[in-house]
Amino acid sequence: MASHRKPKQRSLTSSTARAAALLALTGAASATLLDGTGVAENRLTPAQVKAKVDEYQRQAEEATERYNGAKDKADQAREALDALRDQAARRTTRLNTARNALGAFATAQYRSGTIAPALQLALSSSPGQYLQRASLAERAGSRQAALIASVGRQERKLRQVRGEAADRLAALRASQTAAAHHKRTVQQRLAAADRLLDRLTLAQRQRLLAARDGDEAHADGTGSPITGRAARAVSYAYAALGKPYVWGATGPHGYDCSGLTQAAWRAAGVALPRTTYTQINAGRRVTRDQLAPGDLVFFYSGVSHVGLYIGDGRIIHAPRPGAPVRVASVADMPFAGAARPA
């Protein structure tokens, strides 16, 4: 009689344990990556926290500019799509009208029938009457041919407009997807910065914020006389001092950096594009030693930040979340270029 033996479980238990350990490690690593900060950041000094927070907020600002660009493209695509849809509706109405006219013409011709030219001449009491009837028939044929040609042209144009509308719809959806992605990136980076700040004591946070504010210069006026459109743009920027940084905003209650410069120059009657990386190509490029009030001054290697020059080496800008529109020194950030709007 064969004895009943339990199956060996050592290898299964060992394998299961290794798999569980691997899963736990993978989960921990994923949590660290998703959190964006990591366990090691619990031991950061206040100075290191400041550096990390600045880094996350710069990344958020870069994502904000990409969001602004994607949203701008989506808005343009939506407007073009609406216009194309209106055009398609009007063309469809005209095409249906032409088709109805052609159908009515064909129905009338069918009901009246056709008579051979020789028989028409034979039945006609006079050659003159026959020629008149022949001329009318020829003109009717020409009108029918013209209607057929018109219907064909309108059908082709309608197909073209509908194709363009489909392309615009695809572009709109792609831009909306990109904007949503960049919006999530902004929110993740800002949340990561907030988590780091939450690890500090109230006193540490106050010292950190005071140090950041102390890094930026403040001024009550400019040292250079300003006239014309530049004066209106600078005046608008001064009026915005103290208003909050709001990502994606163009005023009047809050701004991001490119939203402020766009709004300031819009008040002066000049339309600037929406993002830092498009505003730098608006107008004439100028060097740092050529700066004049009203110029757009750009910072960082990715051209991710912009301020409005007001003279004396200073700008007005919307710095970052939590910091209102303020005056700062051009020297506070890495200079990337400048442009003078037309």
Short mmCIF file of C-alpha atoms in Angstrom, two decimals:
data_model
loop_
_atom_site.label_atom_id
_atom_site.label_comp_id
_atom_site.label_asym_id
_atom_site.label_seq_id
_atom_site.Cartn_x
_atom_site.Cartn_y
_atom_site.Cartn_z
CA MET A 1 0.00 0.00 0.00
CA ALA A 2 1.48 3.27 -1.12
CA SER A 3 1.96 5.74 1.65
CA HIS A 4 0.29 9.15 1.33
CA ARG A 5 2.92 11.89 1.17
CA LYS A 6 2.46 15.64 1.04
CA PRO A 7 4.01 17.38 -1.99
CA LYS A 8 7.21 19.24 -1.38
CA GLN A 9 6.59 22.96 -0.84
CA ARG A 10 10.06 24.32 -0.19
CA SER A 11 10.69 25.50 -3.75
CA LEU A 12 7.19 26.94 -4.03
CA THR A 13 7.52 28.76 -0.75
CA SER A 14 10.95 30.10 -1.67
CA SER A 15 9.74 31.20 -5.10
CA THR A 16 6.67 32.84 -3.63
CA ALA A 17 8.74 34.68 -1.08
CA ARG A 18 11.12 36.00 -3.75
CA ALA A 19 8.18 37.11 -5.90
CA ALA A 20 6.56 38.84 -2.95
CA ALA A 21 9.78 40.60 -2.08
CA LEU A 22 10.28 41.69 -5.68
CA LEU A 23 6.69 42.96 -5.86
CA ALA A 24 7.15 44.89 -2.63
CA LEU A 25 10.36 46.49 -3.90
CA THR A 26 8.75 47.33 -7.25
CA GLY A 27 5.76 48.86 -5.51
CA ALA A 28 7.98 50.94 -3.28
CA ALA A 29 10.00 52.15 -6.24
CA SER A 30 6.84 53.00 -8.17
CA ALA A 31 5.46 54.90 -5.21
CA THR A 32 8.69 56.88 -5.00
CA LEU A 33 8.59 57.71 -8.70
CA LEU A 34 4.95 58.68 -8.61
CA ASP A 35 5.45 60.76 -5.51
CA GLY A 36 8.24 62.66 -7.29
CA THR A 37 10.13 63.31 -4.08
CA GLY A 38 11.40 60.03 -2.62
CA VAL A 39 12.19 58.90 0.90
CA ALA A 40 15.63 60.53 0.88
CA GLU A 41 14.00 63.95 0.59
CA ASN A 42 12.68 63.55 4.13
CA ARG A 43 16.22 64.36 5.23
CA LEU A 44 16.71 67.48 3.09
CA THR A 45 17.85 70.66 4.79
CA PRO A 46 15.73 73.81 4.40
CA ALA A 47 18.25 75.10 1.82
CA GLN A 48 17.95 71.87 -0.14
CA VAL A 49 14.17 72.03 0.11
CA LYS A 50 14.31 75.56 -1.32
CA ALA A 51 16.40 74.36 -4.26
CA LYS A 52 14.06 71.43 -4.89
CA VAL A 53 10.95 73.60 -4.65
CA ASP A 54 12.47 76.09 -7.10
CA GLU A 55 13.26 73.22 -9.46
CA TYR A 56 9.72 71.80 -9.31
CA GLN A 57 8.20 75.23 -9.85
CA ARG A 58 10.44 75.90 -12.85
CA GLN A 59 9.36 72.56 -14.28
CA ALA A 60 5.75 73.54 -13.62
CA GLU A 61 6.30 76.84 -15.44
CA GLU A 62 7.82 75.05 -18.43
CA ALA A 63 4.80 72.74 -18.50
CA THR A 64 2.53 75.78 -18.17
CA GLU A 65 4.02 77.34 -21.29
CA ARG A 66 3.55 74.06 -23.18
CA TYR A 67 -0.03 73.93 -21.88
CA ASN A 68 -0.59 77.51 -23.07
CA GLY A 69 0.74 76.61 -26.51
CA ALA A 70 -1.42 73.49 -26.80
CA LYS A 71 -4.50 75.35 -25.60
CA ASP A 72 -3.84 78.17 -28.07
CA LYS A 73 -3.61 75.63 -30.91
CA ALA A 74 -6.81 73.98 -29.71
CA ASP A 75 -8.62 77.33 -29.67
CA GLN A 76 -7.44 78.13 -33.20
CA ALA A 77 -8.39 74.65 -34.43
CA ARG A 78 -11.83 74.97 -32.82
CA GLU A 79 -12.46 78.34 -34.50
CA ALA A 80 -11.32 77.00 -37.88
CA LEU A 81 -13.45 73.88 -37.44
CA ASP A 82 -16.54 75.95 -36.63
CA ALA A 83 -15.94 78.12 -39.71
CA LEU A 84 -15.49 75.06 -41.93
CA ARG A 85 -18.63 73.45 -40.55
CA ASP A 86 -20.59 76.63 -41.28
CA GLN A 87 -19.15 76.72 -44.78
CA ALA A 88 -20.02 73.05 -45.32
CA ALA A 89 -23.61 73.71 -44.20
CA ARG A 90 -23.96 76.64 -46.62
CA ARG A 91 -22.46 74.64 -49.48
CA THR A 92 -24.74 71.70 -48.71
CA THR A 93 -27.76 74.02 -48.95
CA ARG A 94 -26.56 75.44 -52.29
CA LEU A 95 -25.81 71.94 -53.60
CA ASN A 96 -29.28 70.71 -52.67
CA THR A 97 -30.83 73.73 -54.37
CA ALA A 98 -28.83 73.04 -57.55
CA ARG A 99 -29.77 69.36 -57.47
CA ASN A 100 -33.44 70.24 -57.05
CA ALA A 101 -33.26 72.63 -59.99
CA LEU A 102 -31.59 70.00 -62.12
CA GLY A 103 -34.20 67.44 -61.10
CA ALA A 104 -37.05 69.81 -61.95
CA PHE A 105 -35.46 70.56 -65.33
CA ALA A 106 -35.11 66.86 -66.12
CA THR A 107 -38.70 66.15 -65.02
CA ALA A 108 -40.06 68.91 -67.25
CA GLN A 109 -38.05 67.66 -70.21
CA TYR A 110 -39.27 64.10 -69.66
CA ARG A 111 -42.90 65.18 -69.50
CA SER A 112 -42.67 67.34 -72.61
CA GLY A 113 -40.82 64.70 -74.59
CA THR A 114 -38.50 65.38 -77.52
CA ILE A 115 -39.29 65.81 -81.21
CA ALA A 116 -36.77 65.14 -83.94
CA PRO A 117 -35.54 68.33 -85.66
CA ALA A 118 -36.62 67.12 -89.12
CA LEU A 119 -40.14 66.41 -87.88
CA GLN A 120 -40.27 69.79 -86.11
CA LEU A 121 -39.39 71.43 -89.44
CA ALA A 122 -41.99 69.40 -91.25
CA LEU A 123 -44.71 70.28 -88.77
CA SER A 124 -43.71 73.90 -88.54
CA SER A 125 -45.75 76.37 -90.56
CA SER A 126 -42.69 78.48 -91.17
CA PRO A 127 -38.90 78.00 -91.16
CA GLY A 128 -38.60 81.06 -88.91
CA GLN A 129 -40.77 79.48 -86.21
CA TYR A 130 -38.68 76.29 -86.35
CA LEU A 131 -35.41 78.17 -85.96
CA GLN A 132 -36.79 80.04 -82.97
CA ARG A 133 -37.83 76.77 -81.31
CA ALA A 134 -34.45 75.20 -82.12
CA SER A 135 -32.65 78.15 -80.53
CA LEU A 136 -34.75 77.85 -77.37
CA ALA A 137 -34.05 74.13 -77.14
CA GLU A 138 -30.33 74.75 -77.56
CA ARG A 139 -30.34 77.33 -74.79
CA ALA A 140 -32.28 74.97 -72.56
CA GLY A 141 -29.67 72.31 -73.21
CA SER A 142 -26.93 74.74 -72.35
CA ARG A 143 -28.66 75.64 -69.07
CA GLN A 144 -28.97 71.96 -68.24
CA ALA A 145 -25.28 71.38 -68.97
CA ALA A 146 -24.36 74.37 -66.84
CA LEU A 147 -26.48 73.04 -63.97
CA ILE A 148 -24.81 69.63 -64.19
CA ALA A 149 -21.35 71.22 -64.21
CA SER A 150 -22.30 73.43 -61.23
CA VAL A 151 -23.52 70.46 -59.22
CA GLY A 152 -20.27 68.61 -59.93
CA ARG A 153 -18.15 71.58 -58.84
CA GLN A 154 -20.16 72.06 -55.67
CA GLU A 155 -19.90 68.36 -54.77
CA ARG A 156 -16.12 68.46 -55.18
CA LYS A 157 -15.80 71.63 -53.11
CA LEU A 158 -18.05 70.22 -50.39
CA ARG A 159 -15.89 67.08 -50.17
CA GLN A 160 -12.80 69.30 -49.87
CA VAL A 161 -14.35 71.40 -47.10
CA ARG A 162 -15.44 68.29 -45.21
CA GLY A 163 -11.91 66.87 -45.54
CA GLU A 164 -10.43 70.07 -44.14
CA ALA A 165 -12.93 69.96 -41.29
CA ALA A 166 -11.90 66.38 -40.48
CA ASP A 167 -8.23 67.46 -40.41
CA ARG A 168 -9.06 70.36 -38.09
CA LEU A 169 -11.03 68.05 -35.82
CA ALA A 170 -8.03 65.71 -35.58
CA ALA A 171 -5.75 68.67 -34.80
CA LEU A 172 -8.20 69.90 -32.16
CA ARG A 173 -8.29 66.52 -30.43
CA ALA A 174 -4.49 66.21 -30.52
CA SER A 175 -4.08 69.68 -29.00
CA GLN A 176 -6.66 68.93 -26.33
CA THR A 177 -4.82 65.73 -25.42
CA ALA A 178 -1.49 67.58 -25.24
CA ALA A 179 -3.01 70.35 -23.12
CA ALA A 180 -4.47 67.81 -20.68
CA HIS A 181 -1.07 66.09 -20.41
CA HIS A 182 0.74 69.36 -19.68
CA LYS A 183 -1.94 70.35 -17.18
CA ARG A 184 -1.37 67.11 -15.26
CA THR A 185 2.38 67.78 -15.31
CA VAL A 186 1.87 71.26 -13.87
CA GLN A 187 -0.36 69.91 -11.12
CA GLN A 188 2.10 67.11 -10.27
CA ARG A 189 5.08 69.45 -10.04
CA LEU A 190 3.22 71.99 -7.91
CA ALA A 191 1.92 69.21 -5.66
CA ALA A 192 5.48 67.89 -5.26
CA ALA A 193 6.66 71.38 -4.26
CA ASP A 194 3.82 71.69 -1.75
CA ARG A 195 4.67 68.31 -0.21
CA LEU A 196 8.26 69.42 0.33
CA LEU A 197 7.16 72.69 1.91
CA ASP A 198 4.76 70.80 4.19
CA ARG A 199 7.73 68.92 5.68
CA LEU A 200 9.13 72.16 7.05
CA THR A 201 8.07 73.78 10.25
CA LEU A 202 6.14 77.03 10.05
CA ALA A 203 9.25 78.97 11.07
CA GLN A 204 11.35 77.22 8.43
CA ARG A 205 8.75 77.96 5.72
CA GLN A 206 8.62 81.61 6.71
CA ARG A 207 12.42 81.91 6.59
CA LEU A 208 12.53 80.15 3.21
CA LEU A 209 9.88 82.41 1.68
CA ALA A 210 11.54 85.49 3.16
CA ALA A 211 14.85 84.42 1.65
CA ARG A 212 13.24 83.91 -1.77
CA ASP A 213 11.54 87.29 -1.61
CA GLY A 214 14.81 88.89 -0.54
CA ASP A 215 16.51 87.51 -3.65
CA GLU A 216 14.34 89.70 -5.84
CA ALA A 217 14.89 93.43 -6.17
CA HIS A 218 12.04 95.88 -5.72
CA ALA A 219 11.65 99.37 -7.11
CA ASP A 220 9.01 102.04 -7.19
CA GLY A 221 9.90 103.58 -10.53
CA THR A 222 12.12 103.48 -13.55
CA GLY A 223 15.11 105.59 -14.32
CA SER A 224 14.32 106.03 -18.00
CA PRO A 225 11.61 108.16 -19.62
CA ILE A 226 9.07 106.04 -21.51
CA THR A 227 6.76 107.15 -24.30
CA GLY A 228 4.33 105.66 -26.80
CA ARG A 229 3.13 102.09 -26.73
CA ALA A 230 5.95 100.94 -24.49
CA ALA A 231 4.76 103.45 -21.86
CA ARG A 232 1.24 101.99 -21.98
CA ALA A 233 2.58 98.43 -21.66
CA VAL A 234 4.78 99.36 -18.70
CA SER A 235 1.93 101.27 -17.06
CA TYR A 236 -0.29 98.20 -17.34
CA ALA A 237 2.40 96.04 -15.76
CA TYR A 238 2.74 98.46 -12.84
CA ALA A 239 -1.03 98.32 -12.32
CA ALA A 240 -0.79 94.52 -12.11
CA LEU A 241 1.73 94.59 -9.23
CA GLY A 242 0.53 92.48 -6.33
CA LYS A 243 -1.89 90.38 -8.37
CA PRO A 244 -1.48 86.61 -7.95
CA TYR A 245 0.37 84.19 -10.16
CA VAL A 246 -2.25 81.92 -11.75
CA TRP A 247 -1.01 79.37 -14.25
CA GLY A 248 -2.67 79.67 -17.65
CA ALA A 249 -4.14 83.10 -16.81
CA THR A 250 -3.97 86.31 -18.83
CA GLY A 251 -5.67 88.64 -16.35
CA PRO A 252 -7.14 90.80 -15.18
CA HIS A 253 -7.28 89.09 -11.78
CA GLY A 254 -4.19 86.87 -12.14
CA TYR A 255 -1.40 86.04 -14.58
CA ASP A 256 1.28 83.60 -15.49
CA CYS A 257 4.50 85.09 -16.85
CA SER A 258 3.65 85.17 -20.57
CA GLY A 259 0.03 86.02 -19.76
CA LEU A 260 1.20 89.21 -18.05
CA THR A 261 3.42 90.36 -20.94
CA GLN A 262 0.72 89.51 -23.47
CA ALA A 263 -1.89 91.48 -21.52
CA ALA A 264 0.45 94.46 -21.02
CA TRP A 265 1.19 94.79 -24.71
CA ARG A 266 -2.44 94.12 -25.64
CA ALA A 267 -3.31 97.18 -23.56
CA ALA A 268 -0.85 99.07 -25.77
CA GLY A 269 -2.57 97.87 -28.93
CA VAL A 270 -0.06 95.15 -29.86
CA ALA A 271 -1.07 91.50 -30.18
CA LEU A 272 1.60 89.14 -28.84
CA PRO A 273 1.46 85.35 -29.17
CA ARG A 274 0.61 83.38 -26.07
CA THR A 275 3.80 81.58 -25.00
CA THR A 276 7.35 82.53 -24.04
CA TYR A 277 8.84 80.51 -26.88
CA THR A 278 6.67 82.35 -29.43
CA GLN A 279 6.89 85.79 -27.82
CA ILE A 280 10.69 85.76 -28.14
CA ASN A 281 10.21 85.83 -31.92
CA ALA A 282 7.73 88.72 -31.79
CA GLY A 283 9.27 91.98 -32.90
CA ARG A 284 13.00 92.69 -33.09
CA ARG A 285 15.55 90.80 -31.04
CA VAL A 286 17.78 93.00 -28.86
CA THR A 287 20.86 92.33 -26.77
CA ARG A 288 21.06 92.76 -23.02
CA ASP A 289 22.93 96.06 -23.28
CA GLN A 290 20.25 97.41 -25.67
CA LEU A 291 17.31 96.86 -23.32
CA ALA A 292 14.71 99.64 -23.22
CA PRO A 293 11.48 99.92 -21.20
CA GLY A 294 8.75 97.74 -22.68
CA ASP A 295 11.12 95.08 -24.01
CA LEU A 296 10.39 91.42 -23.30
CA VAL A 297 13.19 89.75 -21.33
CA PHE A 298 13.45 85.95 -21.36
CA PHE A 299 15.16 83.62 -18.91
CA TYR A 300 16.49 80.06 -18.59
CA SER A 301 17.83 77.83 -21.33
CA GLY A 302 14.36 76.65 -22.37
CA VAL A 303 13.07 80.25 -22.66
CA SER A 304 10.49 79.27 -20.04
CA HIS A 305 10.11 82.63 -18.26
CA VAL A 306 9.54 86.22 -19.38
CA GLY A 307 9.22 89.64 -17.78
CA LEU A 308 8.60 93.19 -18.98
CA TYR A 309 11.65 95.47 -18.79
CA ILE A 310 11.02 98.76 -16.98
CA GLY A 311 14.52 100.26 -16.94
CA ASP A 312 17.40 100.36 -14.44
CA GLY A 313 18.09 96.65 -14.95
CA ARG A 314 14.64 95.66 -13.64
CA ILE A 315 11.59 93.82 -14.89
CA ILE A 316 8.01 93.35 -13.77
CA HIS A 317 7.03 89.69 -13.91
CA ALA A 318 4.72 87.02 -12.54
CA PRO A 319 7.36 84.87 -10.82
CA ARG A 320 5.76 81.61 -9.67
CA PRO A 321 2.78 80.13 -7.79
CA GLY A 322 2.44 81.77 -4.41
CA ALA A 323 4.38 84.87 -5.46
CA PRO A 324 2.43 87.88 -6.78
CA VAL A 325 3.38 90.05 -9.73
CA ARG A 326 6.42 92.04 -8.64
CA VAL A 327 9.55 93.92 -9.64
CA ALA A 328 12.81 91.96 -9.93
CA SER A 329 16.32 92.38 -11.23
CA VAL A 330 17.28 91.06 -14.66
CA ALA A 331 20.34 89.60 -12.94
CA ASP A 332 18.22 87.36 -10.69
CA MET A 333 17.72 84.71 -13.39
CA PRO A 334 19.77 83.28 -16.27
CA PHE A 335 19.30 85.66 -19.21
CA ALA A 336 18.12 83.89 -22.40
CA GLY A 337 17.32 86.77 -24.75
CA ALA A 338 15.14 89.82 -25.33
CA ALA A 339 12.71 91.10 -27.95
CA ARG A 340 11.19 94.50 -28.69
CA PRO A 341 7.55 94.27 -29.85
CA ALA A 342 6.65 96.32 -32.90
#
